[in-house]
Amino acid sequence: MPRTLVTGGAGFLGSHLCDRLLAEGHEVICIDNLITGSIENIDHIRDPRFLFIEQDVTNYIYVQGKLDYILHFASPASPKDFENFPIQILKVGSLGTHKTLGLAREKGATYLLASTSEVYGDPLIHPQPESYWGNVNPIGVRGVYDEAKRFAEAMTMAYHRSHGIDIRIVRIFNTFGPRMRLDDGRAVPNFVRQALAGEPLTVYGDGSQTRCLTYVDDLVEGIFRLLVSDCQEPVNLGSDHEMTMRDLAELVVRLAGSASVIRGENLPPDDPKMRRPDLARARERLGWAPQVPVEEGMARTIQWFRERSARS
Ligand code: UDP
């Protein structure tokens, strides 16, 4: 049975990965310091092959026994987190990556780094292939996340080159679905919460900025395929269905059956104007393409938010 460590395993993506790895027959050790992750995300797991450890991975990590895979997903990741946890983000991307790579070296484990489309910053080429070096403001408010992940990629490559670690790097584009934090400040949870409460939807700027939204199940499938592939180069994973934030707000209002109106608010600094992955590498190397249309994923997400707010 493969034995796998997931850092950030109580977070939105990490917890879905724990579910998937258990379903694939792995024994799973989940480490999370719960600053943005939540026990609620892993509470449903009643499996003797699952172990949760509350720990900050920027400190020395001790794991007894073998490890076949390490997936480093720990990091606050929403623009609101960039303001609230800037130093924690820089530390988990740098020190946390160093510690987990050291553990991978010690155990001879395959190492998968959760990187991000933010390495491309506010991109000057469109769509973004993995060969693009990006356009990042290192001292801007988003720089804490962007530079932490760029450093994490550099560190991962250094361990690969210097120590022969078997590595994977996934550049994750905007992903949504059940278990997103209701108050993480991102467009999807904001819009869904606002639509369900009958409040105005806060569209920043003129709403013409674009994103491609990937449903979480598609992303998890891509990450699992990458993990078991032999691809040691960065791979973009995300939807390539591009939409404006105004269109997203309108879609959420329609699917929620809401009477909410749309209200303009100030655009945050360094907000990328457009973002869309070039998926050629994911297609060629992993045979992967997103399957779930945004309407379908959004309907499931709205349903989850409804049930979630009925519980609390
Ligand atoms: N956005 C918005 N209203 C909100 C939250 C976000 O218009 O209430 C915009 C934000 O300015 C950005 C886009 O939606 O252009 C996606 O933001 P999100 O925080 O989801 O993720 P990002 O892709 O910026 O990391």
Short mmCIF file of C-alpha atoms and ligand atoms in Angstrom, two decimals:
data_model
loop_
_atom_site.label_atom_id
_atom_site.label_comp_id
_atom_site.label_asym_id
_atom_site.label_seq_id
_atom_site.Cartn_x
_atom_site.Cartn_y
_atom_site.Cartn_z
CA MET A 1 0.00 0.00 0.00
CA PRO A 2 1.52 3.41 -0.98
CA ARG A 3 2.02 5.72 1.99
CA THR A 4 1.42 9.39 1.23
CA LEU A 5 1.80 12.67 3.07
CA VAL A 6 -0.46 15.59 2.18
CA THR A 7 0.48 18.95 3.71
CA GLY A 8 -2.47 21.31 3.88
CA GLY A 9 -4.62 18.17 3.86
CA ALA A 10 -7.42 19.84 5.83
CA GLY A 11 -7.74 22.61 3.26
CA PHE A 12 -10.08 22.90 0.28
CA LEU A 13 -7.89 21.10 -2.27
CA GLY A 14 -5.89 19.06 0.24
CA SER A 15 -8.98 17.42 1.72
CA HIS A 16 -10.32 16.43 -1.70
CA LEU A 17 -6.90 14.94 -2.45
CA CYS A 18 -6.95 12.95 0.79
CA ASP A 19 -10.32 11.51 -0.25
CA ARG A 20 -8.99 10.58 -3.68
CA LEU A 21 -5.77 9.03 -2.41
CA LEU A 22 -7.67 6.90 0.11
CA ALA A 23 -9.99 5.80 -2.70
CA GLU A 24 -6.89 4.83 -4.73
CA GLY A 25 -5.72 2.58 -1.91
CA HIS A 26 -3.14 4.87 -0.27
CA GLU A 27 -2.46 5.21 3.40
CA VAL A 28 -2.69 8.97 4.00
CA ILE A 29 -0.99 11.20 6.55
CA CYS A 30 -2.51 14.66 6.58
CA ILE A 31 -0.62 17.54 8.16
CA ASP A 32 -2.23 20.94 8.64
CA ASN A 33 -1.81 23.78 11.12
CA LEU A 34 -5.46 24.76 10.56
CA ILE A 35 -4.85 28.47 10.01
CA THR A 36 -6.99 28.32 6.90
CA GLY A 37 -7.74 24.59 6.77
CA SER A 38 -10.54 23.10 8.84
CA ILE A 39 -11.21 19.85 10.67
CA GLU A 40 -14.69 19.98 9.15
CA ASN A 41 -13.13 19.18 5.75
CA ILE A 42 -11.76 15.84 6.96
CA ASP A 43 -14.34 15.02 9.63
CA HIS A 44 -16.16 12.61 7.32
CA ILE A 45 -13.05 10.38 6.93
CA ARG A 46 -13.50 7.32 9.10
CA ASP A 47 -10.67 5.18 7.84
CA PRO A 48 -7.88 3.47 9.80
CA ARG A 49 -5.52 4.30 6.90
CA PHE A 50 -5.93 8.03 7.60
CA LEU A 51 -3.92 9.97 10.16
CA PHE A 52 -4.25 13.69 10.92
CA ILE A 53 -1.37 15.59 12.52
CA GLU A 54 -1.81 19.22 13.54
CA GLN A 55 1.51 20.82 12.73
CA ASP A 56 3.10 23.78 11.00
CA VAL A 57 5.31 22.39 8.22
CA THR A 58 7.68 25.35 8.40
CA ASN A 59 9.11 23.53 11.45
CA TYR A 60 11.03 20.26 11.31
CA ILE A 61 8.75 17.41 10.25
CA TYR A 62 9.18 13.96 11.65
CA VAL A 63 7.28 11.08 10.08
CA GLN A 64 7.93 7.55 11.20
CA GLY A 65 8.12 4.80 8.57
CA LYS A 66 8.23 4.90 4.81
CA LEU A 67 6.73 7.56 2.55
CA ASP A 68 6.15 6.97 -1.15
CA TYR A 69 4.65 10.35 -2.02
CA ILE A 70 4.62 13.84 -0.54
CA LEU A 71 2.10 16.38 -1.83
CA HIS A 72 2.90 19.88 -0.57
CA PHE A 73 -0.41 21.74 -0.57
CA ALA A 74 -0.07 23.78 2.62
CA SER A 75 -0.54 27.51 2.02
CA PRO A 76 -3.15 30.16 2.54
CA ALA A 77 -4.12 30.95 -1.05
CA SER A 78 -6.86 33.53 -1.43
CA PRO A 79 -6.24 37.24 -2.09
CA LYS A 80 -7.76 38.01 1.33
CA ASP A 81 -5.17 35.66 2.87
CA PHE A 82 -2.42 37.63 1.11
CA GLU A 83 -3.36 40.54 3.38
CA ASN A 84 -4.03 38.53 6.54
CA PHE A 85 -1.19 35.97 6.42
CA PRO A 86 1.61 37.46 4.29
CA ILE A 87 4.46 36.17 6.43
CA GLN A 88 2.92 32.72 6.94
CA ILE A 89 2.51 32.45 3.14
CA LEU A 90 6.15 33.35 2.53
CA LYS A 91 7.28 30.94 5.23
CA VAL A 92 5.24 27.95 4.07
CA GLY A 93 6.30 28.50 0.45
CA SER A 94 9.98 28.77 1.38
CA LEU A 95 10.71 27.04 4.72
CA GLY A 96 7.80 24.61 4.34
CA THR A 97 8.94 23.63 0.85
CA HIS A 98 12.49 23.17 2.12
CA LYS A 99 11.35 20.98 5.03
CA THR A 100 9.08 18.81 2.91
CA LEU A 101 11.74 18.41 0.20
CA GLY A 102 14.21 17.37 2.88
CA LEU A 103 11.70 14.78 4.05
CA ALA A 104 11.23 13.56 0.45
CA ARG A 105 14.99 13.15 0.15
CA GLU A 106 15.22 11.27 3.42
CA LYS A 107 12.38 8.91 2.48
CA GLY A 108 13.10 8.61 -1.25
CA ALA A 109 9.55 9.85 -1.90
CA THR A 110 8.11 11.35 -5.07
CA TYR A 111 7.43 15.04 -4.37
CA LEU A 112 4.49 16.97 -5.83
CA LEU A 113 4.45 20.75 -5.37
CA ALA A 114 1.19 22.68 -5.55
CA SER A 115 2.18 25.73 -7.56
CA THR A 116 -0.13 28.25 -9.12
CA SER A 117 -1.11 30.32 -12.13
CA GLU A 118 0.02 33.25 -9.94
CA VAL A 119 3.60 32.46 -11.01
CA TYR A 120 2.55 34.17 -14.27
CA GLY A 121 1.45 37.30 -12.34
CA ASP A 122 -0.55 39.73 -14.48
CA PRO A 123 0.37 37.92 -17.69
CA LEU A 124 1.48 39.72 -20.83
CA ILE A 125 0.90 36.72 -23.07
CA HIS A 126 -2.35 34.87 -23.47
CA PRO A 127 -3.09 32.02 -22.93
CA GLN A 128 -0.20 31.14 -20.63
CA PRO A 129 2.03 28.17 -21.55
CA GLU A 130 4.38 26.68 -18.95
CA SER A 131 7.32 28.25 -20.82
CA TYR A 132 6.13 31.77 -19.91
CA TRP A 133 8.21 33.37 -17.13
CA GLY A 134 5.50 35.69 -15.90
CA ASN A 135 4.97 39.32 -14.98
CA VAL A 136 5.05 39.60 -11.19
CA ASN A 137 5.33 42.63 -8.92
CA PRO A 138 7.63 41.33 -6.18
CA ILE A 139 6.71 44.06 -3.68
CA GLY A 140 2.97 44.16 -4.37
CA VAL A 141 0.29 42.70 -2.07
CA ARG A 142 0.03 39.56 -4.21
CA GLY A 143 3.82 39.25 -4.35
CA VAL A 144 3.90 37.32 -1.07
CA TYR A 145 2.07 34.41 -2.67
CA ASP A 146 3.49 34.73 -6.17
CA GLU A 147 7.10 34.92 -5.02
CA ALA A 148 6.64 32.20 -2.39
CA LYS A 149 5.41 29.83 -5.08
CA ARG A 150 8.11 30.90 -7.54
CA PHE A 151 10.70 30.24 -4.83
CA ALA A 152 9.03 26.89 -4.09
CA GLU A 153 9.34 25.90 -7.76
CA ALA A 154 13.00 26.97 -7.80
CA MET A 155 13.71 24.99 -4.62
CA THR A 156 11.92 21.93 -5.98
CA MET A 157 13.99 22.08 -9.19
CA ALA A 158 17.18 22.52 -7.14
CA TYR A 159 16.42 19.36 -5.12
CA HIS A 160 15.63 17.57 -8.36
CA ARG A 161 18.87 18.66 -10.00
CA SER A 162 21.16 18.39 -6.97
CA HIS A 163 19.68 15.38 -5.17
CA GLY A 164 17.83 13.56 -7.95
CA ILE A 165 14.44 13.87 -6.19
CA ASP A 166 11.55 12.64 -8.33
CA ILE A 167 9.40 15.76 -8.64
CA ARG A 168 6.09 17.01 -10.05
CA ILE A 169 4.98 20.63 -10.23
CA VAL A 170 1.34 21.49 -10.84
CA ARG A 171 0.40 25.08 -11.68
CA ILE A 172 -3.17 25.28 -10.47
CA PHE A 173 -5.58 27.77 -12.04
CA ASN A 174 -8.74 29.07 -10.31
CA THR A 175 -10.59 26.12 -8.82
CA PHE A 176 -13.93 26.01 -7.07
CA GLY A 177 -16.31 23.58 -5.43
CA PRO A 178 -17.53 22.26 -2.09
CA ARG A 179 -15.32 22.97 0.95
CA MET A 180 -14.18 26.40 -0.21
CA ARG A 181 -14.10 28.69 2.78
CA LEU A 182 -17.29 30.72 2.84
CA ASP A 183 -15.38 33.83 3.86
CA ASP A 184 -12.15 33.42 1.91
CA GLY A 185 -12.95 36.51 -0.14
CA ARG A 186 -12.65 34.89 -3.55
CA ALA A 187 -15.11 35.58 -6.33
CA VAL A 188 -16.96 32.24 -6.14
CA PRO A 189 -17.66 32.08 -2.39
CA ASN A 190 -18.41 35.81 -2.28
CA PHE A 191 -20.86 35.68 -5.16
CA VAL A 192 -22.58 32.49 -3.98
CA ARG A 193 -22.92 33.73 -0.42
CA GLN A 194 -24.20 37.11 -1.60
CA ALA A 195 -26.66 35.57 -4.09
CA LEU A 196 -28.08 33.21 -1.47
CA ALA A 197 -28.47 36.05 1.03
CA GLY A 198 -30.13 38.30 -1.56
CA GLU A 199 -27.31 40.83 -1.15
CA PRO A 200 -25.65 42.71 -4.03
CA LEU A 201 -22.84 40.83 -5.75
CA THR A 202 -19.59 42.77 -5.39
CA VAL A 203 -17.92 42.83 -8.81
CA TYR A 204 -14.54 44.53 -8.61
CA GLY A 205 -13.58 47.09 -11.25
CA ASP A 206 -15.68 47.00 -14.42
CA GLY A 207 -15.90 43.21 -14.18
CA SER A 208 -14.19 42.70 -17.54
CA GLN A 209 -11.23 40.83 -16.01
CA THR A 210 -11.29 37.16 -16.91
CA ARG A 211 -10.64 33.85 -15.20
CA CYS A 212 -11.22 30.20 -16.11
CA LEU A 213 -12.93 28.26 -13.37
CA THR A 214 -12.14 24.60 -12.83
CA TYR A 215 -14.43 22.33 -10.86
CA VAL A 216 -12.52 20.64 -8.07
CA ASP A 217 -13.16 17.06 -9.26
CA ASP A 218 -11.48 17.83 -12.58
CA LEU A 219 -8.48 19.30 -10.83
CA VAL A 220 -8.09 16.34 -8.48
CA GLU A 221 -8.21 13.96 -11.45
CA GLY A 222 -5.43 15.97 -13.15
CA ILE A 223 -3.29 16.03 -10.01
CA PHE A 224 -3.65 12.28 -9.53
CA ARG A 225 -2.69 11.65 -13.16
CA LEU A 226 0.33 13.92 -12.76
CA LEU A 227 1.38 12.16 -9.56
CA VAL A 228 1.49 8.76 -11.22
CA SER A 229 3.00 10.08 -14.49
CA ASP A 230 6.70 10.52 -15.20
CA CYS A 231 6.35 14.23 -15.99
CA GLN A 232 9.00 16.24 -14.13
CA GLU A 233 8.18 19.55 -15.81
CA PRO A 234 5.60 22.05 -14.52
CA VAL A 235 2.09 21.34 -15.80
CA ASN A 236 -0.80 23.81 -15.98
CA LEU A 237 -4.09 22.37 -14.75
CA GLY A 238 -7.28 24.33 -15.12
CA SER A 239 -10.24 25.01 -17.29
CA ASP A 240 -9.68 26.91 -20.52
CA HIS A 241 -13.24 28.21 -20.63
CA GLU A 242 -12.58 31.91 -20.08
CA MET A 243 -15.22 34.19 -18.63
CA THR A 244 -15.46 37.73 -17.30
CA MET A 245 -16.21 38.28 -13.62
CA ARG A 246 -19.39 40.10 -14.60
CA ASP A 247 -20.56 37.02 -16.52
CA LEU A 248 -19.64 34.87 -13.54
CA ALA A 249 -21.73 37.06 -11.23
CA GLU A 250 -24.69 36.84 -13.62
CA LEU A 251 -24.33 33.07 -13.85
CA VAL A 252 -24.36 32.69 -10.06
CA VAL A 253 -27.44 34.91 -9.72
CA ARG A 254 -29.27 32.86 -12.37
CA LEU A 255 -28.31 29.43 -10.99
CA ALA A 256 -29.11 30.45 -7.42
CA GLY A 257 -32.51 31.76 -8.52
CA SER A 258 -31.58 34.97 -6.73
CA ALA A 259 -32.95 38.50 -7.04
CA SER A 260 -29.57 40.05 -6.16
CA VAL A 261 -28.24 42.94 -8.19
CA ILE A 262 -24.61 43.49 -9.19
CA ARG A 263 -22.68 46.28 -7.53
CA GLY A 264 -19.32 47.66 -8.71
CA GLU A 265 -16.48 47.99 -6.18
CA ASN A 266 -12.86 49.07 -6.42
CA LEU A 267 -10.47 46.76 -8.23
CA PRO A 268 -7.75 45.45 -5.87
CA PRO A 269 -4.13 46.31 -6.77
CA ASP A 270 -2.26 44.05 -9.25
CA ASP A 271 -5.44 42.11 -10.01
CA PRO A 272 -4.60 40.07 -13.15
CA LYS A 273 -6.65 41.32 -16.11
CA MET A 274 -6.87 37.95 -17.79
CA ARG A 275 -5.90 34.39 -17.15
CA ARG A 276 -6.23 31.24 -19.21
CA PRO A 277 -4.03 28.16 -19.21
CA ASP A 278 -2.44 26.71 -22.30
CA LEU A 279 -3.34 23.06 -21.73
CA ALA A 280 -1.24 21.44 -24.47
CA ARG A 281 1.17 19.82 -22.00
CA ALA A 282 -1.59 18.48 -19.74
CA ARG A 283 -3.29 16.97 -22.78
CA GLU A 284 -0.12 15.43 -24.20
CA ARG A 285 1.54 14.21 -21.02
CA LEU A 286 -1.49 13.30 -18.90
CA GLY A 287 -4.26 12.82 -21.46
CA TRP A 288 -6.20 15.23 -19.26
CA ALA A 289 -8.81 17.84 -20.10
CA PRO A 290 -11.47 19.40 -17.88
CA GLN A 291 -14.84 17.64 -18.15
CA VAL A 292 -17.28 19.44 -15.86
CA PRO A 293 -18.95 22.52 -17.43
CA VAL A 294 -18.86 25.61 -15.21
CA GLU A 295 -22.69 25.68 -14.95
CA GLU A 296 -22.79 22.14 -13.63
CA GLY A 297 -19.95 22.66 -11.15
CA MET A 298 -21.51 25.92 -10.00
CA ALA A 299 -24.91 24.30 -9.46
CA ARG A 300 -23.26 21.66 -7.24
CA THR A 301 -21.31 24.34 -5.39
CA ILE A 302 -24.39 26.48 -4.76
CA GLN A 303 -26.16 23.40 -3.42
CA TRP A 304 -23.25 22.70 -1.05
CA PHE A 305 -23.21 26.32 0.16
CA ARG A 306 -26.98 26.11 0.79
CA GLU A 307 -26.62 22.95 2.88
CA ARG A 308 -23.55 24.29 4.64
CA SER A 309 -25.24 27.51 5.72
CA ALA A 310 -28.37 25.59 6.82
CA ARG A 311 -26.11 23.59 9.20
CA SER A 312 -24.46 26.62 10.83
N1 UDP B 1 -13.64 39.50 -7.60
C1 UDP B 1 -14.78 40.24 -7.68
N2 UDP B 1 -15.61 40.30 -6.60
C2 UDP B 1 -15.37 39.62 -5.46
C3 UDP B 1 -14.20 38.83 -5.37
C4 UDP B 1 -13.34 38.80 -6.47
O1 UDP B 1 -15.06 40.87 -8.71
O2 UDP B 1 -16.19 39.73 -4.51
C5 UDP B 1 -12.74 39.45 -8.76
C6 UDP B 1 -11.27 39.73 -8.46
O3 UDP B 1 -11.00 41.11 -8.51
C7 UDP B 1 -10.59 38.97 -9.56
C8 UDP B 1 -11.52 37.80 -9.84
O4 UDP B 1 -12.77 38.13 -9.26
O5 UDP B 1 -10.49 39.75 -10.72
C9 UDP B 1 -11.07 36.47 -9.24
O6 UDP B 1 -10.77 36.72 -7.90
P1 UDP B 1 -10.46 35.56 -6.88
O7 UDP B 1 -10.24 36.22 -5.56
O8 UDP B 1 -11.50 34.52 -6.96
O9 UDP B 1 -9.10 34.88 -7.38
P2 UDP B 1 -7.79 35.40 -8.14
O10 UDP B 1 -7.91 34.77 -9.47
O11 UDP B 1 -7.78 36.89 -8.24
O12 UDP B 1 -6.69 34.87 -7.32
#
